[in-house]
Structures are given as C-alpha cells and as structure tokens.
Amino acid sequence: MKLLKDILYGVHLTAVSGTTSCDVASVRFDSREVQKGDAFVAIKGTLTDGHKYIDVVVSAGARAIICEQLPANMVDDVTYVQVENGNQALALMASNYYDTPSKNLKLVGVTGTNGKTTVSSLLYQLFKKAGYKVGLLSTIKIMVDDTEYPTKHTTPDALVINKHLQLMNDAGVEFCFMEVSSHGIHQKRTEGLVFEGAIFTNLSHDHLDYHKTFAEYRDTKKILFDQLPKKAFALTNIDDKNGLVMLQNTKARKYTYALKNYADYRAQVLENQFDGQLLKINDNELWIKLIGQFNAYNMLAIYATADLLGLEKIETLRLLSELDNVDGRFQYYISKNKITAIVDYAHTPDALKNVLETINTLRTGNENVITVVGCGGDRDRSKRPVMGNIASEMSNKVIFTSDNPRTESPSEIIAEMEAGVEPQHVKKILSIENREQAIKTACQLANDNDIILVAGKGHETYQETNGVRIDFDDFKIVKELLNSLDK
C-alpha cells in the first residue's frame, strides 16, 4: 500500500474530489485488471477510451480514479483526480509507485528507425561480458541480469517499464539499455525516467500511419534528447542528416559518431565478408562477426557508448570482436548446396535497401538474389510501393507475400507493393499470399550458391491475421526447407 498523494508526486492536477491521503494497493490502466483498493488511470488510447470504464472499475472496488475528464456522477469514498494528460500521469505515477527505480542505475535509451534492437541488445551482451549486472528492455525481450521476461512492444507501458527497473534494482543491476520508440515517446511512457544517456542511430521512412508527417516523427524522437539532464550524454550519428537536429535543444553533454564525416568517434570499413568485417575504430583495427555498413554504424555506437560509460577502450574493442549477431538481424544459414538464406527484420525502405546493398557488395555476381518480402497490415501504407520498388530493383527475383496482414486484405497489400515496381522489373516478380509457400518457392527457385533474403519479420515467431496469431518462424522454416531440398 502507498499513499495516493505520494504516487501523484510531480503530476499536474487540475481538480480533485475526495482525499489524496488514502492508501492505494496498485496502479492500473487496464480496467479488466482493477481490484479492490487500486488506482485506475483512464487513458485515451487509439482503439478505446479508458473513461468509458470508470463506472466498471468503481464497481470492481477502485479507490481512486485519475482521468482527463471527471465523470458526471461521482461515488462517495472514491477519490477522483483530474489531470491534463493521462499518459503522462500514468508514467509519473508508475515511477513513483516503484520508488523511481531508474535513478538507481545507469539507464541508456536507444532511438532511431533502424538499429535500436541491435545496439541495445549488443550493449547488454558487451557489458555482461565485461562482468557487470545488466538490464535490457528491447523488442525481443526484457532481461533482468540473467532472467528473461517476454515483451510485446518496442517500448513497454510505463508500469511494465518501472516494474522491471525495480526488479533490476533488487538484482543489483548497474546498467540498463532500453529501446525507445517514437510511439513510446509520444505516449509519454518514458516520462519520469532518469536517463544516463541517449543514442540516436538514424531516421528514415516509418510509422507515418501514426505520426502523419516525417517532421512530426523526427521531432518526437528528439523529445528524448530534449529531456536529458545536464549530467547525461547525448550520442548521435551525424552521417544521418537528422543527427545534429537531435542535439539542438539538449542540455546533455554532446557527442557524435560517423563513418563519413568528422566526429568524436569515427570508423572505417576496411574489409567486408559473409563471416564478418574488418573495422578501423579511432585508429584501432578489429574484426567483428557482424557484416554490412549498417552494422559498422551499430558497432561504432556501441563502442562510443561503452567509452562514455567508463569502460576501458582496449577492453571494449576486444569485447566488440566477441559479440554475436542478434536473432533476426542478418541471421544467415548456408545449406549443403551452398545456398545462403538470410533472415532480417528489414521492414522499412531504408532497412531493406541497406540489407540488399550489403548482400550485393558481398556477392561475386554469379549468384542470384531471391528476395521474399511483404508489408504489415494496418500500418504505414505509403512505404509499400517504395519497398516493392527497392526489392525489385536490387534483386534478381522477388516474391511478394504476407507479413502480419492484421485486418487488411493480403492481396490488396501486395497490390500496393506491386504498384512500385518499374516496368523493366515486372518479370522478376511473383506474388504468393501464403508466406510459407512463398519461402518454399524461393528455396525451389534457388540454385547452388544463390542467396535468399527473407525480409520483414526477423525475430518474430508469429503471423497475425484478423487478431489471431499463429506460430511462424522465418528462420526455422527456411532452414528446414533448405535441408529437405538437400536430402
């Protein structure tokens, strides 16, 4: 039990009915989870409005209601608190309820269109190898040192974030690396968190179904840097034209990294092969297991972050050379017939282009590149023809297929991708709605030494259609199919 007035510390209140000196058992924003003595925060979401369920949660025994609009009928012995922004209130209340756990560890946020998962996951891996207790909040999983917890969103809700940060406190975790999405920032999920630093990877076309304009998407990312305290660091990729924008209003210490421009941290790709690449980072050469220029940027960001957090430079370089790829990020398998299958999360135009550019720089020219790709339903439609164009231009053969169609028609999504294919590339295209059949067809079309790219889902192990998820693992499926063909 905690006093409501303590949980509300820092929240901007516009009206209060009842006492805030009452005990609260827990904080909830899902009406289905409310129990006797809880405080319920009514959130105006994209699908539903929590204000509709105030009567329901009061009947369930809620002790306090935090809302943007006070209900017409208020029940005695229930405290009603009006706030300006429900999402912000929830985040601050979550932090207060769990005793501001972020202040007890060094929390680093990673934001950008591509690279968030790789950078945060490999920072976790590197600091673990360096002997520290480490936390991770990522798309793939939540880690409290060695204990794994499942996750559903890039940036979990504020209660989940602070609950796991408190678990990290209990476990003696010193560093935590966290993916910070534009959705999470816009929905105030990171309010109340105390960051030691923030990293900007890059910015390209994505989430315009949510943010409407690219400028809004960019400026939402920038909020993470605007809110950093003076003692924190702000690390940005200045090869990206939006990199310096992130630093414009930050009070934090400013640092830059780049492959092409002068920066505080610089790297150069000396050699690139399928089994890794040779990098030169600030005059030190090292071999890493991850390939592609995009991973050179990721590794440079990791090196810079480790340095800013106080790790010894030579030790960091040694540990970088030991890091393994993240599941679903340029994860590859080579069959007995030397057919290379690559599974990558590339679900944006820029990410797909980066992966195909990497493949095309590594191939001899005698192999065919066969790309299997789709676009998610109920998401940014404007990127579909762009991705169709990139895939068809940079591959020898392309199979358009389903990728979490959700409530949309798979055939209509594919048609929008086909609309981006230029006339000279039309003969390269096949369209197969069933994703497993599309991957099977790619395997059957591949000859010895060919390269198959299965893009879009990466680490995801499900396919979602009309609210129903079925088990579906791109890497497992393509590996099994290639092995069966070998036999």
XYZ file of C-alpha atoms in Angstrom:
487
model
C 0.000 0.000 0.000
C 1.131 3.521 -0.815
C -0.497 6.894 -0.219
C -2.185 8.289 -3.328
C -0.638 11.723 -2.746
C 2.851 10.169 -2.847
C 2.078 8.306 -6.064
C 0.795 11.568 -7.603
C 4.027 13.464 -6.859
C 5.004 15.569 -9.888
C 1.687 15.023 -11.711
C -0.063 18.236 -12.809
C -3.516 18.119 -11.163
C -6.364 20.311 -12.405
C -9.081 19.178 -9.961
C -9.502 16.794 -7.022
C -12.671 15.368 -5.487
C -12.038 13.421 -2.284
C -8.879 12.846 -0.308
C -5.423 12.024 -1.707
C -4.297 10.814 1.745
C -5.804 7.393 1.104
C -3.958 4.097 0.645
C -3.737 2.612 -2.847
C -2.989 -1.062 -3.466
C -1.781 -0.773 -7.037
C -1.894 1.416 -10.164
C -3.809 0.110 -13.197
C -4.828 1.406 -16.614
C -6.456 -1.803 -17.903
C -9.990 -1.900 -16.478
C -10.003 -5.714 -16.609
C -7.162 -5.863 -14.071
C -8.593 -3.496 -11.454
C -9.106 -4.927 -7.975
C -10.295 -3.517 -4.655
C -8.164 -0.606 -3.470
C -6.498 0.119 -6.819
C -5.987 3.473 -8.521
C -7.273 3.443 -12.110
C -5.794 5.770 -14.726
C -8.180 6.405 -17.632
C -6.175 6.545 -20.861
C -7.482 7.806 -24.193
C -5.992 5.152 -26.477
C -6.072 4.672 -30.239
C -8.626 1.825 -30.002
C -10.593 2.640 -26.858
C -11.046 5.300 -24.171
C -10.493 4.312 -20.547
C -13.011 6.935 -19.450
C -15.772 4.602 -20.695
C -14.867 2.091 -17.999
C -14.814 4.356 -14.925
C -18.150 3.012 -13.635
C -16.936 -0.553 -14.213
C -13.734 -0.115 -12.194
C -15.562 1.711 -9.401
C -17.883 -1.299 -9.149
C -14.763 -3.523 -9.024
C -13.557 -1.609 -5.963
C -11.231 1.063 -7.358
C -10.211 3.512 -4.615
C -9.121 6.337 -6.914
C -9.817 7.451 -10.473
C -7.261 9.546 -12.389
C -8.772 10.968 -15.554
C -8.684 13.858 -18.020
C -12.456 14.391 -17.749
C -14.310 13.992 -14.461
C -17.447 11.827 -14.706
C -20.868 13.400 -14.190
C -21.667 11.028 -11.331
C -19.013 10.598 -8.649
C -19.283 7.957 -5.928
C -18.625 8.726 -2.250
C -15.423 7.238 -0.779
C -13.778 7.227 -4.215
C -11.185 9.920 -4.961
C -11.394 11.486 -8.421
C -8.339 13.326 -9.741
C -8.409 15.309 -12.969
C -5.110 15.611 -14.866
C -4.012 17.314 -18.071
C -2.586 14.196 -19.705
C -3.483 10.648 -18.685
C -0.476 9.037 -20.328
C 1.937 11.402 -18.611
C 0.178 10.908 -15.283
C 0.416 7.127 -15.632
C 4.163 7.276 -16.356
C 4.915 9.546 -13.391
C 2.670 7.507 -11.093
C 4.355 4.280 -12.218
C 7.777 5.733 -11.456
C 6.605 6.961 -8.028
C 4.831 3.699 -7.200
C 8.027 1.724 -7.822
C 10.191 4.305 -5.986
C 11.795 5.875 -9.096
C 13.946 2.820 -9.877
C 15.669 4.435 -12.888
C 17.639 6.778 -10.619
C 19.434 3.791 -9.062
C 21.027 2.539 -12.283
C 22.627 3.917 -15.428
C 19.787 3.847 -17.951
C 20.637 4.453 -21.621
C 17.888 4.942 -24.240
C 18.398 3.983 -27.889
C 16.165 5.585 -30.517
C 16.064 5.734 -34.318
C 14.298 3.972 -37.179
C 16.761 1.102 -37.562
C 19.374 -0.390 -35.247
C 17.619 0.066 -31.892
C 17.382 -3.634 -31.125
C 20.893 -4.448 -32.312
C 22.541 -1.599 -30.413
C 20.650 -2.131 -27.145
C 20.957 -5.944 -27.256
C 24.678 -5.901 -28.055
C 25.351 -3.287 -25.370
C 23.673 -5.680 -22.939
C 25.833 -8.517 -24.297
C 29.044 -6.454 -24.114
C 28.539 -5.228 -20.540
C 27.646 -8.766 -19.427
C 30.930 -9.980 -20.931
C 32.693 -7.153 -19.082
C 31.434 -8.633 -15.808
C 28.589 -6.273 -14.920
C 24.999 -6.962 -13.903
C 22.957 -5.577 -16.787
C 19.328 -4.975 -17.757
C 17.698 -4.859 -21.199
C 14.331 -3.515 -22.358
C 14.009 -4.432 -26.046
C 11.662 -5.543 -28.804
C 12.860 -9.111 -28.417
C 12.869 -9.495 -24.635
C 13.322 -7.933 -21.223
C 16.396 -9.091 -19.307
C 16.962 -8.533 -15.591
C 20.588 -9.632 -15.489
C 20.270 -13.367 -16.353
C 16.477 -13.636 -16.006
C 14.386 -13.259 -19.172
C 10.859 -11.832 -19.391
C 8.680 -11.704 -22.536
C 7.743 -8.376 -24.138
C 5.057 -7.317 -26.635
C 6.071 -3.770 -27.587
C 9.273 -1.914 -28.529
C 8.694 0.366 -25.559
C 6.507 -1.415 -22.944
C 3.910 0.555 -20.992
C 5.119 2.683 -18.095
C 4.024 0.203 -15.420
C 5.903 -2.659 -17.085
C 8.998 -0.479 -17.536
C 9.150 0.635 -13.916
C 8.220 -2.788 -12.532
C 11.194 -4.347 -14.321
C 13.500 -1.464 -13.432
C 12.620 -2.129 -9.785
C 13.423 -5.822 -10.322
C 16.779 -4.658 -11.713
C 17.336 -2.613 -8.542
C 16.583 -5.689 -6.446
C 19.029 -7.757 -8.538
C 21.837 -5.191 -8.179
C 21.840 -4.235 -11.869
C 24.171 -1.317 -12.629
C 23.497 -0.620 -16.340
C 20.286 -0.887 -18.372
C 19.883 -0.452 -22.127
C 16.445 0.383 -23.462
C 14.883 0.698 -26.902
C 12.841 3.899 -27.048
C 10.305 4.019 -29.871
C 8.561 7.092 -31.243
C 5.232 5.592 -30.116
C 6.594 5.224 -26.592
C 7.837 8.815 -26.503
C 4.615 10.239 -27.954
C 2.508 8.254 -25.477
C 4.662 9.566 -22.576
C 5.739 6.048 -21.491
C 9.249 7.268 -20.689
C 8.167 10.262 -18.582
C 9.700 10.178 -15.117
C 12.637 8.008 -16.158
C 16.122 9.242 -15.291
C 18.435 8.618 -18.255
C 22.210 8.432 -18.070
C 22.390 8.900 -21.825
C 20.634 8.553 -25.182
C 21.755 7.262 -28.579
C 20.362 8.259 -31.986
C 21.016 5.705 -34.753
C 19.273 7.045 -37.891
C 15.935 8.219 -39.233
C 14.083 7.029 -42.321
C 10.569 6.384 -43.609
C 8.461 4.591 -40.968
C 5.370 4.942 -38.755
C 3.813 7.696 -40.884
C 0.467 5.985 -40.305
C 0.835 7.134 -36.693
C 2.815 10.379 -36.881
C 1.317 11.611 -40.190
C 4.393 13.627 -41.232
C 8.116 12.900 -41.257
C 8.774 16.129 -39.324
C 6.449 15.013 -36.531
C 8.144 11.596 -36.452
C 11.589 13.256 -36.219
C 10.534 15.778 -33.588
C 9.003 13.021 -31.457
C 12.349 11.188 -31.417
C 14.020 14.468 -30.472
C 11.974 14.740 -27.238
C 14.136 12.013 -25.692
C 17.201 14.258 -26.126
C 15.388 17.463 -25.165
C 14.540 15.951 -21.763
C 18.018 14.659 -20.878
C 19.594 16.150 -17.736
C 22.920 18.032 -17.859
C 24.926 15.140 -16.439
C 23.703 12.750 -19.171
C 25.305 12.200 -22.576
C 23.658 12.613 -25.980
C 25.291 10.495 -28.710
C 24.209 10.973 -32.320
C 25.031 9.677 -35.797
C 25.968 12.797 -37.793
C 26.151 10.914 -41.098
C 22.357 10.999 -40.839
C 21.017 14.414 -41.862
C 18.789 14.434 -38.772
C 21.633 13.596 -36.397
C 22.503 17.145 -35.374
C 18.802 18.041 -35.057
C 18.650 15.686 -32.058
C 21.262 17.783 -30.235
C 19.742 21.218 -30.866
C 17.999 21.746 -27.518
C 19.559 19.131 -25.287
C 21.195 20.130 -22.002
C 23.237 16.913 -22.010
C 26.891 16.517 -23.000
C 27.011 16.201 -26.805
C 28.963 13.534 -28.728
C 28.934 12.399 -32.356
C 29.857 9.303 -34.337
C 30.242 8.764 -38.087
C 31.789 6.754 -40.898
C 31.802 9.587 -43.444
C 32.080 12.860 -41.511
C 34.429 14.203 -38.864
C 33.116 13.129 -35.455
C 34.160 12.364 -31.883
C 34.027 8.660 -32.727
C 34.935 7.517 -36.244
C 35.099 4.173 -38.024
C 36.109 2.861 -41.431
C 35.164 -0.421 -43.105
C 38.397 -1.990 -44.357
C 37.052 -5.385 -45.425
C 33.598 -6.991 -45.619
C 32.817 -10.720 -45.953
C 29.908 -13.044 -45.188
C 31.551 -14.156 -41.960
C 32.306 -10.638 -40.684
C 34.139 -7.397 -41.409
C 37.359 -5.597 -40.577
C 36.812 -2.189 -38.988
C 39.095 0.644 -38.035
C 37.678 2.475 -34.997
C 39.599 5.561 -33.884
C 42.863 4.161 -35.357
C 42.383 0.628 -33.926
C 41.665 -2.280 -36.285
C 39.392 -5.125 -35.215
C 37.459 -7.991 -36.784
C 33.761 -8.246 -35.909
C 31.277 -11.027 -36.653
C 28.512 -8.708 -37.886
C 28.533 -7.637 -41.527
C 27.350 -4.638 -43.516
C 27.869 -0.897 -43.243
C 24.743 -0.565 -41.090
C 26.372 -2.862 -38.534
C 29.569 -0.806 -38.703
C 27.448 2.141 -37.507
C 25.878 -0.033 -34.802
C 29.245 -1.232 -33.521
C 30.643 2.305 -33.516
C 27.656 3.496 -31.455
C 28.267 0.633 -29.022
C 31.981 1.450 -28.755
C 31.233 5.137 -28.125
C 28.595 4.334 -25.502
C 30.911 1.942 -23.655
C 33.584 4.642 -23.616
C 31.150 7.274 -22.320
C 30.054 4.877 -19.584
C 33.647 4.410 -18.457
C 34.766 1.099 -19.956
C 38.428 0.851 -20.889
C 38.893 1.355 -24.663
C 41.137 -1.635 -25.446
C 38.935 -3.963 -23.401
C 35.862 -2.639 -25.260
C 37.495 -3.362 -28.633
C 38.284 -6.912 -27.524
C 34.703 -7.462 -26.399
C 33.304 -5.991 -29.641
C 35.128 -8.705 -31.573
C 33.333 -11.367 -29.489
C 29.767 -10.076 -29.988
C 27.314 -12.323 -31.841
C 24.500 -11.278 -34.134
C 21.044 -10.603 -32.716
C 18.268 -13.040 -33.705
C 16.524 -11.939 -36.893
C 19.149 -9.322 -37.749
C 21.083 -10.554 -40.810
C 20.791 -14.062 -39.372
C 22.043 -16.481 -42.003
C 22.214 -20.196 -42.774
C 24.253 -21.897 -45.528
C 22.921 -25.198 -46.877
C 24.944 -28.166 -48.146
C 24.382 -26.843 -51.668
C 25.905 -23.513 -50.613
C 22.585 -21.700 -50.817
C 22.698 -18.828 -48.316
C 19.444 -17.898 -46.585
C 19.366 -14.562 -44.739
C 16.546 -13.586 -42.379
C 16.317 -9.917 -41.448
C 13.807 -7.676 -39.677
C 14.087 -5.129 -42.520
C 10.536 -3.758 -42.624
C 11.266 -0.188 -43.742
C 12.524 1.015 -47.140
C 15.853 2.134 -45.713
C 16.467 -1.124 -43.826
C 15.578 -3.237 -46.876
C 17.906 -1.162 -49.056
C 20.738 -1.492 -46.516
C 20.429 -5.272 -46.362
C 20.258 -5.687 -50.142
C 23.200 -3.306 -50.631
C 25.217 -5.390 -48.171
C 24.301 -8.625 -49.974
C 25.190 -7.131 -53.341
C 28.600 -5.942 -52.113
C 29.409 -9.437 -50.821
C 28.282 -11.489 -53.841
C 30.577 -12.337 -56.730
C 27.925 -11.523 -59.306
C 27.333 -15.107 -60.431
C 24.683 -15.794 -57.781
C 21.035 -14.835 -57.935
C 19.495 -12.849 -55.088
C 15.934 -14.007 -54.384
C 14.006 -11.745 -52.010
C 10.853 -12.721 -50.115
C 9.185 -9.642 -48.638
C 5.825 -8.278 -47.503
C 4.432 -5.264 -45.669
C 2.425 -5.241 -42.444
C -1.287 -4.525 -42.441
C -2.824 -1.583 -40.552
C 0.495 0.236 -40.805
C 2.052 2.959 -42.976
C 0.712 2.265 -46.486
C 2.917 4.843 -48.225
C 6.059 2.719 -47.779
C 4.592 -0.300 -49.635
C 5.296 0.790 -53.238
C 8.701 2.111 -52.136
C 9.667 -1.277 -50.692
C 8.304 -3.008 -53.787
C 10.499 -0.790 -55.938
C 13.645 -1.373 -53.850
C 13.189 -5.152 -53.729
C 12.569 -5.448 -57.472
C 15.441 -3.162 -58.445
C 18.055 -4.770 -56.210
C 17.127 -8.475 -56.561
C 17.172 -10.997 -59.413
C 13.842 -12.448 -58.332
C 11.250 -11.144 -55.845
C 8.327 -12.879 -54.179
C 5.785 -10.534 -52.592
C 3.910 -12.177 -49.731
C 2.087 -11.622 -46.424
C 3.691 -10.058 -43.362
C 1.221 -9.741 -40.469
C -1.717 -8.580 -42.639
C -3.743 -7.975 -39.448
C -7.192 -6.689 -40.531
C -6.230 -5.817 -44.112
C -6.545 -7.960 -47.209
C -3.162 -9.589 -48.015
C -3.854 -9.340 -51.746
C -4.506 -5.601 -51.504
C -1.283 -5.034 -49.559
C 0.648 -6.990 -52.193
C -1.039 -4.999 -54.975
C 0.198 -1.762 -53.350
C 3.746 -3.186 -53.298
C 3.437 -4.231 -56.944
C 2.447 -0.659 -57.846
C 6.008 0.460 -57.057
C 7.662 -1.970 -59.471
C 9.017 -0.296 -62.605
C 8.108 -1.863 -65.983
C 11.593 -3.266 -66.643
C 11.444 -5.266 -63.402
C 7.913 -6.696 -63.688
C 9.126 -10.074 -64.992
C 11.137 -10.573 -61.792
C 8.012 -10.563 -59.633
C 5.945 -13.391 -58.200
C 3.124 -12.809 -55.710
C 2.237 -15.589 -53.266
C -0.014 -14.666 -50.323
C 0.880 -17.676 -48.171
C 4.228 -16.772 -46.558
C 5.375 -20.352 -46.030
C 4.601 -21.191 -49.663
C 6.468 -18.046 -50.745
C 9.565 -19.122 -48.795
C 9.246 -22.667 -50.173
C 9.078 -21.293 -53.723
C 12.200 -19.207 -53.134
C 14.047 -22.318 -51.936
C 12.901 -24.268 -55.001
C 13.979 -21.474 -57.356
C 17.429 -21.187 -55.775
C 20.385 -22.884 -57.423
C 23.722 -23.706 -55.803
C 25.415 -20.585 -54.353
C 22.298 -18.411 -54.706
C 21.216 -16.058 -51.892
C 17.699 -15.965 -50.412
C 16.669 -12.942 -48.353
C 13.536 -13.359 -46.216
C 12.773 -9.831 -45.009
C 10.333 -8.101 -42.707
C 9.698 -10.307 -39.683
C 13.167 -11.156 -38.397
C 12.930 -12.295 -34.770
C 9.114 -12.514 -34.780
C 7.811 -16.054 -34.330
C 4.197 -15.440 -35.317
C 1.974 -14.332 -38.186
C -1.021 -12.141 -37.275
C -4.252 -12.171 -39.282
C -7.522 -10.647 -38.068
C -6.414 -10.621 -34.438
C -5.272 -14.259 -34.487
C -1.593 -15.146 -34.126
C -0.196 -18.438 -35.385
C 3.320 -19.767 -34.819
C 5.584 -18.711 -37.684
C 9.362 -18.509 -37.624
C 11.039 -17.378 -40.875
C 14.488 -18.696 -39.911
C 13.228 -22.081 -38.758
C 11.086 -22.519 -41.887
C 13.739 -21.540 -44.440
C 16.353 -23.705 -42.711
C 14.050 -26.766 -42.673
C 13.083 -26.248 -46.317
C 16.676 -25.963 -47.493
C 17.651 -29.067 -45.501
C 14.765 -31.052 -47.032
C 15.835 -29.977 -50.526
C 19.419 -31.045 -49.763
C 18.152 -34.538 -48.959
